[in-house]
Short mmCIF file of C-alpha atoms in Angstrom, two decimals:
data_model
loop_
_atom_site.label_atom_id
_atom_site.label_comp_id
_atom_site.label_asym_id
_atom_site.label_seq_id
_atom_site.Cartn_x
_atom_site.Cartn_y
_atom_site.Cartn_z
CA MET B 122 113.35 -88.38 113.57
CA ILE B 123 109.03 -87.02 113.01
CA GLY B 124 107.09 -89.49 110.85
CA THR B 125 104.44 -87.42 108.72
CA TYR B 126 100.95 -89.20 107.77
CA ASN B 127 99.09 -86.85 104.92
CA SER B 128 101.51 -84.22 106.19
CA LEU B 129 100.14 -84.40 109.86
CA PRO B 130 102.93 -85.47 112.89
CA ILE B 131 101.68 -89.17 114.10
CA PHE B 132 105.71 -89.85 116.32
CA ASN B 133 108.39 -88.15 117.37
CA PHE B 134 111.51 -89.99 118.15
CA ARG B 135 113.92 -88.48 119.93
CA PRO B 136 117.86 -89.20 119.16
CA ILE B 137 118.87 -91.74 121.88
CA SER B 138 122.61 -91.47 120.22
CA ASN B 139 124.75 -90.59 117.21
CA ASN B 140 124.97 -94.26 115.92
CA PHE B 141 120.67 -94.67 116.58
CA LEU B 142 119.56 -94.56 112.84
CA PHE B 143 122.56 -92.32 111.68
CA LYS B 144 123.15 -93.99 108.83
CA MET B 145 119.52 -93.95 107.33
CA GLY B 146 118.28 -92.22 104.86
CA ARG B 147 117.28 -88.10 104.97
CA LYS B 148 113.73 -89.17 103.79
CA LEU B 149 111.85 -92.53 103.66
CA LYS B 150 108.57 -93.39 102.04
CA ILE B 151 107.06 -96.40 103.57
CA MET B 152 104.97 -97.90 100.76
CA GLY B 153 103.49 -94.45 100.05
CA THR B 154 101.57 -94.21 103.56
CA ILE B 155 104.39 -93.06 105.96
CA ASP B 156 107.59 -90.50 105.68
CA LEU B 157 110.22 -91.01 108.17
CA HIS B 158 112.85 -88.11 107.65
CA ILE B 159 115.83 -89.22 108.56
CA LYS B 160 119.42 -88.25 108.10
CA LYS B 161 121.44 -88.24 105.27
CA PRO B 162 123.53 -91.54 105.25
CA SER B 163 127.14 -90.69 105.11
CA ASN B 164 127.93 -93.72 102.72
CA GLY B 165 125.48 -94.84 100.18
CA PHE B 166 126.04 -98.42 100.54
CA PHE B 167 123.46 -97.86 103.57
CA GLU B 168 120.94 -96.76 101.92
CA GLN B 169 119.39 -99.99 100.74
CA PHE B 170 119.33 -101.28 103.70
CA TYR B 171 117.67 -98.54 105.60
CA TYR B 172 114.20 -99.42 105.07
CA TYR B 173 114.33 -102.77 106.72
CA LYS B 174 116.69 -101.83 109.55
CA ILE B 175 113.67 -99.52 110.89
CA MET B 176 111.32 -101.86 110.28
CA LEU B 177 113.80 -103.92 112.35
CA TYR B 178 113.87 -101.75 115.12
CA ILE B 179 110.28 -101.21 115.50
CA ILE B 180 109.03 -104.78 115.53
CA LEU B 181 112.33 -105.12 118.39
CA ILE B 182 110.59 -102.74 120.51
CA LEU B 183 107.18 -103.94 119.82
CA ILE B 184 108.40 -107.07 120.73
CA LEU B 185 109.61 -105.68 123.84
CA SER B 186 107.25 -103.21 124.94
CA PHE B 187 104.76 -106.08 124.78
CA THR B 188 106.83 -108.53 126.74
CA ILE B 189 107.09 -106.07 129.44
CA ILE B 190 103.36 -105.43 129.58
CA LYS B 191 102.61 -108.99 129.72
CA SER B 192 104.95 -109.60 132.40
CA PHE B 193 104.10 -106.34 134.69
CA PHE B 194 100.26 -106.09 133.57
CA GLY B 195 99.14 -109.13 133.09
CA TYR B 196 95.71 -110.25 133.90
CA ASN B 197 95.09 -112.85 137.03
CA VAL B 198 93.99 -116.30 135.63
CA PRO B 199 90.59 -117.08 137.17
CA SER B 200 89.49 -120.45 138.37
CA LEU B 201 87.01 -122.60 135.99
CA SER B 202 84.97 -123.03 139.11
CA LYS B 203 83.32 -119.78 138.81
CA LEU B 204 81.21 -121.47 136.15
CA LYS B 205 79.76 -123.37 138.72
CA GLY B 206 75.89 -122.85 138.54
CA LYS B 207 76.28 -120.08 135.64
CA ASN B 208 74.01 -120.14 133.07
CA VAL B 209 75.44 -120.27 129.86
CA ILE B 210 74.43 -120.30 126.09
CA ILE B 211 76.86 -121.56 123.54
CA THR B 212 76.41 -120.92 119.92
CA GLY B 213 78.36 -122.80 117.22
CA ALA B 214 78.48 -125.64 119.96
CA SER B 215 78.00 -128.57 117.46
CA THR B 216 81.66 -128.67 116.63
CA GLY B 217 85.04 -127.00 117.04
CA ILE B 218 86.14 -124.49 119.78
CA GLY B 219 82.27 -124.38 120.87
CA GLU B 220 82.32 -128.13 121.46
CA GLU B 221 85.29 -127.84 123.85
CA MET B 222 83.62 -125.18 125.61
CA ALA B 223 80.49 -127.05 126.63
CA TYR B 224 82.87 -129.50 128.00
CA ILE B 225 84.41 -127.33 130.03
CA CYS B 226 81.28 -125.92 131.20
CA ALA B 227 79.52 -129.25 131.69
CA LYS B 228 82.74 -130.11 133.87
CA ASN B 229 82.70 -127.19 136.05
CA GLY B 230 78.78 -127.59 136.47
CA ALA B 231 77.58 -124.87 134.55
CA ASN B 232 73.98 -124.81 133.06
CA ILE B 233 74.38 -124.95 129.03
CA VAL B 234 72.16 -124.13 126.43
CA ILE B 235 73.81 -125.35 123.10
CA ALA B 236 73.07 -124.03 119.42
CA SER B 237 74.06 -124.88 115.87
CA ARG B 238 72.10 -125.70 112.45
CA ARG B 239 72.92 -129.62 113.29
CA THR B 240 70.62 -131.65 115.12
CA ASN B 241 72.67 -134.79 115.54
CA LEU B 242 76.14 -133.26 116.11
CA LEU B 243 74.37 -131.12 118.97
CA GLU B 244 72.92 -134.50 120.22
CA LYS B 245 76.21 -135.90 120.72
CA VAL B 246 77.96 -132.86 122.41
CA ALA B 247 74.80 -133.20 124.92
CA SER B 248 75.86 -136.65 125.51
CA GLU B 249 79.15 -136.16 126.07
CA CYS B 250 78.31 -133.25 128.43
CA LYS B 251 76.49 -135.58 130.30
CA ASN B 252 78.74 -138.64 130.40
CA ILE B 253 81.26 -135.95 132.00
CA SER B 254 78.60 -134.34 134.21
CA GLN B 255 75.48 -137.10 135.19
CA ASN B 256 73.78 -134.39 136.64
CA GLN B 257 73.97 -132.07 133.85
CA SER B 258 71.29 -129.57 133.15
CA ILE B 259 71.48 -128.96 129.11
CA LYS B 260 69.33 -127.36 126.01
CA ILE B 261 69.75 -128.31 122.62
CA VAL B 262 68.31 -125.79 120.11
CA THR B 263 68.31 -125.82 116.26
CA CYS B 264 68.63 -122.74 114.85
CA ASP B 265 70.33 -120.82 111.85
CA LEU B 266 71.26 -117.57 113.47
CA LYS B 267 71.25 -115.43 110.24
CA HIS B 268 67.32 -115.49 110.89
CA GLU B 269 66.04 -112.66 113.18
CA GLU B 270 63.34 -115.42 114.33
CA ASP B 271 65.83 -117.91 115.29
CA CYS B 272 67.86 -115.48 117.34
CA GLU B 273 64.55 -115.07 119.41
CA ASN B 274 63.91 -118.07 119.65
CA LEU B 275 66.96 -118.90 121.16
CA ILE B 276 67.49 -116.68 123.66
CA ASN B 277 63.44 -116.84 124.78
CA SER B 278 63.49 -120.68 124.98
CA SER B 279 67.15 -120.45 127.17
CA VAL B 280 65.55 -117.98 129.41
CA GLU B 281 62.76 -120.41 129.92
CA PHE B 282 65.25 -123.49 130.56
CA PHE B 283 67.37 -121.61 133.16
CA ASN B 284 64.19 -120.71 135.02
CA GLU B 285 62.82 -124.01 134.93
CA ILE B 286 65.73 -125.68 136.48
CA ASN B 287 66.97 -122.97 139.12
CA ASN B 288 64.42 -120.67 139.19
CA LYS B 289 66.83 -118.05 137.62
CA PRO B 290 65.91 -116.53 134.23
CA GLU B 291 68.86 -114.61 133.76
CA ILE B 292 71.71 -115.51 131.04
CA ASP B 293 75.22 -115.24 132.69
CA ILE B 294 77.27 -116.16 129.91
CA LEU B 295 76.78 -115.60 126.31
CA ILE B 296 79.17 -117.11 123.87
CA LEU B 297 79.16 -115.89 120.28
CA ASN B 298 80.95 -118.79 118.67
CA HIS B 299 79.13 -119.48 115.23
CA ALA B 300 80.30 -118.49 112.08
CA MET B 301 80.16 -118.86 108.29
CA THR B 302 83.73 -119.01 106.29
CA LEU B 303 84.50 -118.66 102.84
CA PHE B 304 87.78 -118.72 101.35
CA GLU B 305 87.80 -118.45 97.34
CA HIS B 306 88.57 -115.53 94.90
CA MET B 307 86.03 -113.17 93.67
CA GLU B 308 84.41 -113.58 90.64
CA PHE B 309 84.34 -110.18 88.91
CA ASN B 310 81.87 -111.43 86.22
CA ASN B 311 79.17 -112.59 88.72
CA PRO B 312 78.60 -109.64 90.80
CA LYS B 313 75.27 -110.92 92.18
CA LEU B 314 76.49 -114.32 93.44
CA MET B 315 79.66 -112.25 95.25
CA VAL B 316 77.24 -109.62 96.85
CA GLU B 317 74.72 -112.78 98.00
CA LYS B 318 77.72 -114.77 99.59
CA LEU B 319 78.68 -111.12 101.51
CA ARG B 320 75.04 -111.32 102.41
CA ASN B 321 75.23 -114.69 103.88
CA ILE B 322 78.46 -114.30 105.57
CA THR B 323 77.36 -110.62 106.79
CA MET B 324 73.94 -111.40 108.28
CA SER B 325 75.41 -114.69 110.24
CA ASN B 326 78.38 -113.28 111.61
CA LEU B 327 77.64 -110.08 112.03
CA ILE B 328 73.74 -109.27 111.94
CA GLY B 329 73.63 -112.83 114.42
CA PHE B 330 76.02 -111.81 116.49
CA ALA B 331 74.49 -108.19 117.37
CA THR B 332 70.91 -109.21 117.18
CA LEU B 333 71.55 -111.87 119.47
CA SER B 334 73.63 -109.71 122.28
CA HIS B 335 70.87 -106.67 122.10
CA LEU B 336 68.48 -110.00 122.95
CA THR B 337 70.70 -110.81 125.41
CA ILE B 338 71.28 -107.56 127.07
CA PRO B 339 67.84 -107.22 128.90
CA HIS B 340 68.40 -110.63 130.77
CA MET B 341 72.26 -109.57 132.17
CA ILE B 342 70.97 -106.10 133.60
CA SER B 343 70.04 -106.71 137.51
CA LYS B 344 68.83 -104.29 139.90
CA ASN B 345 71.42 -105.32 142.32
CA ASN B 346 74.84 -103.66 141.29
CA ASN B 347 76.94 -106.16 142.62
CA LYS B 348 80.58 -105.00 141.28
CA LYS B 349 82.15 -108.43 142.08
CA GLU B 350 79.53 -109.84 140.05
CA PHE B 351 79.25 -109.46 136.38
CA LYS B 352 77.69 -110.51 133.38
CA SER B 353 79.50 -111.75 130.19
CA ILE B 354 79.18 -111.73 126.21
CA ILE B 355 82.19 -113.64 124.83
CA VAL B 356 82.73 -112.79 121.23
CA LEU B 357 85.29 -114.75 119.14
CA SER B 358 87.00 -113.02 116.24
CA SER B 359 89.84 -113.47 114.05
CA LEU B 360 93.27 -112.11 113.29
CA MET B 361 91.99 -112.62 109.48
CA SER B 362 89.92 -109.34 110.83
CA ILE B 363 93.75 -107.55 110.91
CA ILE B 364 95.16 -108.75 108.17
CA SER B 365 93.19 -110.16 105.31
CA LEU B 366 93.69 -112.43 102.22
CA GLY B 367 91.97 -111.40 98.65
CA MET B 368 90.69 -115.15 99.24
CA SER B 369 89.18 -113.94 102.45
CA TRP B 370 87.22 -110.88 101.24
CA ALA B 371 84.10 -111.75 103.01
CA TYR B 372 85.04 -113.55 106.16
CA SER B 373 87.65 -110.96 107.04
CA THR B 374 85.03 -108.06 106.07
CA SER B 375 82.22 -109.32 108.81
CA LYS B 376 84.80 -109.98 111.08
CA ALA B 377 86.28 -106.66 110.95
CA ALA B 378 82.79 -105.38 111.73
CA ILE B 379 82.35 -107.37 114.47
CA ASN B 380 85.42 -105.73 116.18
CA SER B 381 84.41 -102.50 115.67
CA TYR B 382 80.37 -103.09 116.59
CA PHE B 383 81.61 -104.64 119.85
CA ILE B 384 83.96 -102.19 120.56
CA SER B 385 81.30 -99.16 120.36
CA LEU B 386 78.73 -101.82 122.42
CA ASN B 387 80.94 -101.63 125.30
CA GLU B 388 81.84 -97.72 124.91
CA GLU B 389 77.97 -97.52 125.20
CA LEU B 390 77.66 -99.94 127.92
CA GLU B 391 80.33 -97.95 130.13
CA TYR B 392 78.09 -94.37 128.81
CA GLN B 393 74.90 -95.49 130.66
CA GLU B 394 76.88 -96.91 133.61
CA LEU B 395 76.22 -100.69 132.63
CA HIS B 396 79.62 -101.50 132.32
CA ASN B 397 79.68 -103.12 135.85
CA GLN B 398 77.03 -105.42 135.34
CA ILE B 399 78.12 -106.53 131.89
CA LYS B 400 81.51 -106.99 130.38
CA ILE B 401 82.03 -107.96 126.73
CA THR B 402 85.53 -109.99 126.17
CA LEU B 403 86.48 -109.51 122.19
CA CYS B 404 88.66 -112.43 121.14
CA HIS B 405 91.25 -112.41 118.31
CA LEU B 406 92.15 -115.76 117.76
CA GLY B 407 94.52 -117.18 115.18
CA SER B 408 94.28 -120.74 113.37
CA ILE B 409 92.79 -123.09 116.10
CA ASN B 410 92.85 -126.92 115.10
CA THR B 411 89.13 -127.57 114.37
CA ILE B 412 87.53 -129.58 111.67
CA THR B 413 86.41 -126.33 110.00
CA MET B 414 89.35 -124.62 109.66
CA ARG B 415 91.55 -127.29 108.60
CA SER B 416 88.82 -128.29 105.77
CA HIS B 417 89.58 -124.55 104.55
CA THR B 418 93.45 -124.76 105.16
CA ASP B 419 94.60 -127.96 104.04
CA LYS B 420 93.49 -126.99 100.66
CA TYR B 421 95.29 -124.38 100.11
CA PHE B 422 98.61 -124.85 102.23
CA GLN B 423 101.38 -127.35 102.84
CA LYS B 424 100.17 -129.68 105.52
CA TRP B 425 103.07 -129.38 107.24
CA LEU B 426 102.83 -125.65 107.40
CA VAL B 427 99.29 -125.89 108.76
CA ASP B 428 100.71 -128.43 111.63
CA TYR B 429 103.01 -125.55 112.66
CA MET B 430 100.82 -123.07 112.62
CA VAL B 431 97.45 -124.40 114.35
CA LEU B 432 96.90 -123.87 118.21
CA ASN B 433 95.28 -126.69 120.12
CA VAL B 434 91.44 -126.56 120.21
CA GLU B 435 91.16 -127.35 123.84
CA LEU B 436 93.80 -124.71 125.29
CA THR B 437 92.00 -122.20 123.11
CA ALA B 438 88.16 -123.22 124.32
CA LYS B 439 89.86 -122.74 128.31
CA ASN B 440 92.11 -119.61 127.64
CA ILE B 441 88.67 -117.53 126.11
CA LEU B 442 86.22 -118.86 129.30
CA GLN B 443 89.39 -117.28 131.67
CA SER B 444 89.26 -114.19 129.48
CA GLY B 445 85.60 -114.01 129.61
CA LEU B 446 85.05 -114.81 133.13
CA ASN B 447 88.29 -112.02 133.83
CA GLY B 448 86.27 -109.39 132.06
CA GLN B 449 89.13 -108.41 129.74
CA LYS B 450 87.58 -106.21 127.34
CA GLU B 451 90.43 -108.23 124.46
CA PHE B 452 91.68 -111.08 124.48
CA TRP B 453 94.87 -112.13 121.79
CA TYR B 454 95.42 -116.12 121.36
CA PRO B 455 98.22 -116.36 120.36
CA SER B 456 99.51 -113.64 122.23
CA TYR B 457 101.67 -112.13 119.68
CA GLY B 458 98.90 -111.50 117.74
CA ILE B 459 98.53 -107.95 118.91
CA LEU B 460 102.02 -107.29 117.33
CA LEU B 461 99.63 -107.62 113.88
CA ARG B 462 97.89 -104.90 115.22
CA TYR B 463 100.68 -102.62 115.69
CA ALA B 464 102.69 -103.48 112.81
CA TYR B 465 99.56 -102.87 110.59
CA GLY B 466 99.24 -99.56 111.96
CA ILE B 467 102.56 -98.52 111.36
CA PHE B 468 102.90 -100.14 108.38
CA PRO B 469 100.19 -100.70 106.57
CA GLY B 470 101.48 -101.32 102.82
CA ILE B 471 103.96 -103.82 104.48
CA MET B 472 101.34 -105.84 105.95
CA ARG B 473 99.37 -105.61 102.38
CA ARG B 474 102.45 -106.78 100.67
CA ILE B 475 102.83 -109.89 102.68
CA GLY B 476 99.31 -110.73 102.69
CA PHE B 477 100.08 -110.79 98.92
CA TRP B 478 103.02 -113.03 98.75
CA ILE B 479 100.98 -115.49 100.90
CA GLN B 480 98.71 -115.51 98.51
CA ARG B 481 100.86 -115.56 95.35
CA TYR B 482 103.69 -117.81 96.67
CA LEU B 483 102.51 -120.02 99.88
CA ILE B 484 98.85 -121.26 98.85
CA THR B 485 99.26 -124.24 96.41
CA ASN B 486 96.08 -124.08 94.91
#
């Protein structure tokens, strides 16, 4: 059975048995994207089910494959005690995942710089960090990271702070967590407003991330190339970069661009033989139970559905830090999120219809 995309073969299944897809249609066109050439069903009754049956087979294969890979080739979970003495910068640290990561870093003896636009909330987080660890070294930086000068100020002041407290003007871990969100329909009668909203989100989420990473890398490169010790850039992305709802157009666009940018940056670090010194961890996250997330989801979805879907923020923060300390290139949370990427690659038309169905039938307002 051969699949074609624009007349080019993309995969080739050898018959497993006469019963495997025997009663499927001779040619199946999936949402105008993929043609699957298979045997003609002997009974016309089965023709209406072949589409769903093939989809079920592939989903089961993906689940089985993912389970095997995770069981036999899973990463070792590093101890958070490795954070002790590390110089860590956390953006978007006033609430949510960034706030929880700040507490975990404080508990494990890291030197911390926390950044956000809201000074009062940063001061509360800093105070709690000092309650967790009395000798905690922590600095707050109020900034809007869609502006280049604020990015420069954050990195420069952080390096000065780290040099003052431990005579080590280096950055061990940069956590890019800040994000602007937008969840609303497009206004086609007001194109200038739509472009302005897209520009603001892109400047904060994409350009801000890229600027900070480039400003940080010179402070991560060391002449002593110790393969056991490396610096980390932890990048928070979203599953919304893969499956986009119409209402998430600007946010999903920025996150998809973040994915492409940091995958390219990872390749460039390897090309310049810096991959043993600096490792980038790209985190693909689902719905996390934060104030920001709930402010959007609770407006549009039933509360019982949101309560069922969201993930614990403290556990999420812990897993993100562990993945960064482990030097993973990608981190999927929840772990089954990676199946969405494969499903979208095989059935893009179906996945788009699912997104449309969610927007049409599950969104309440």
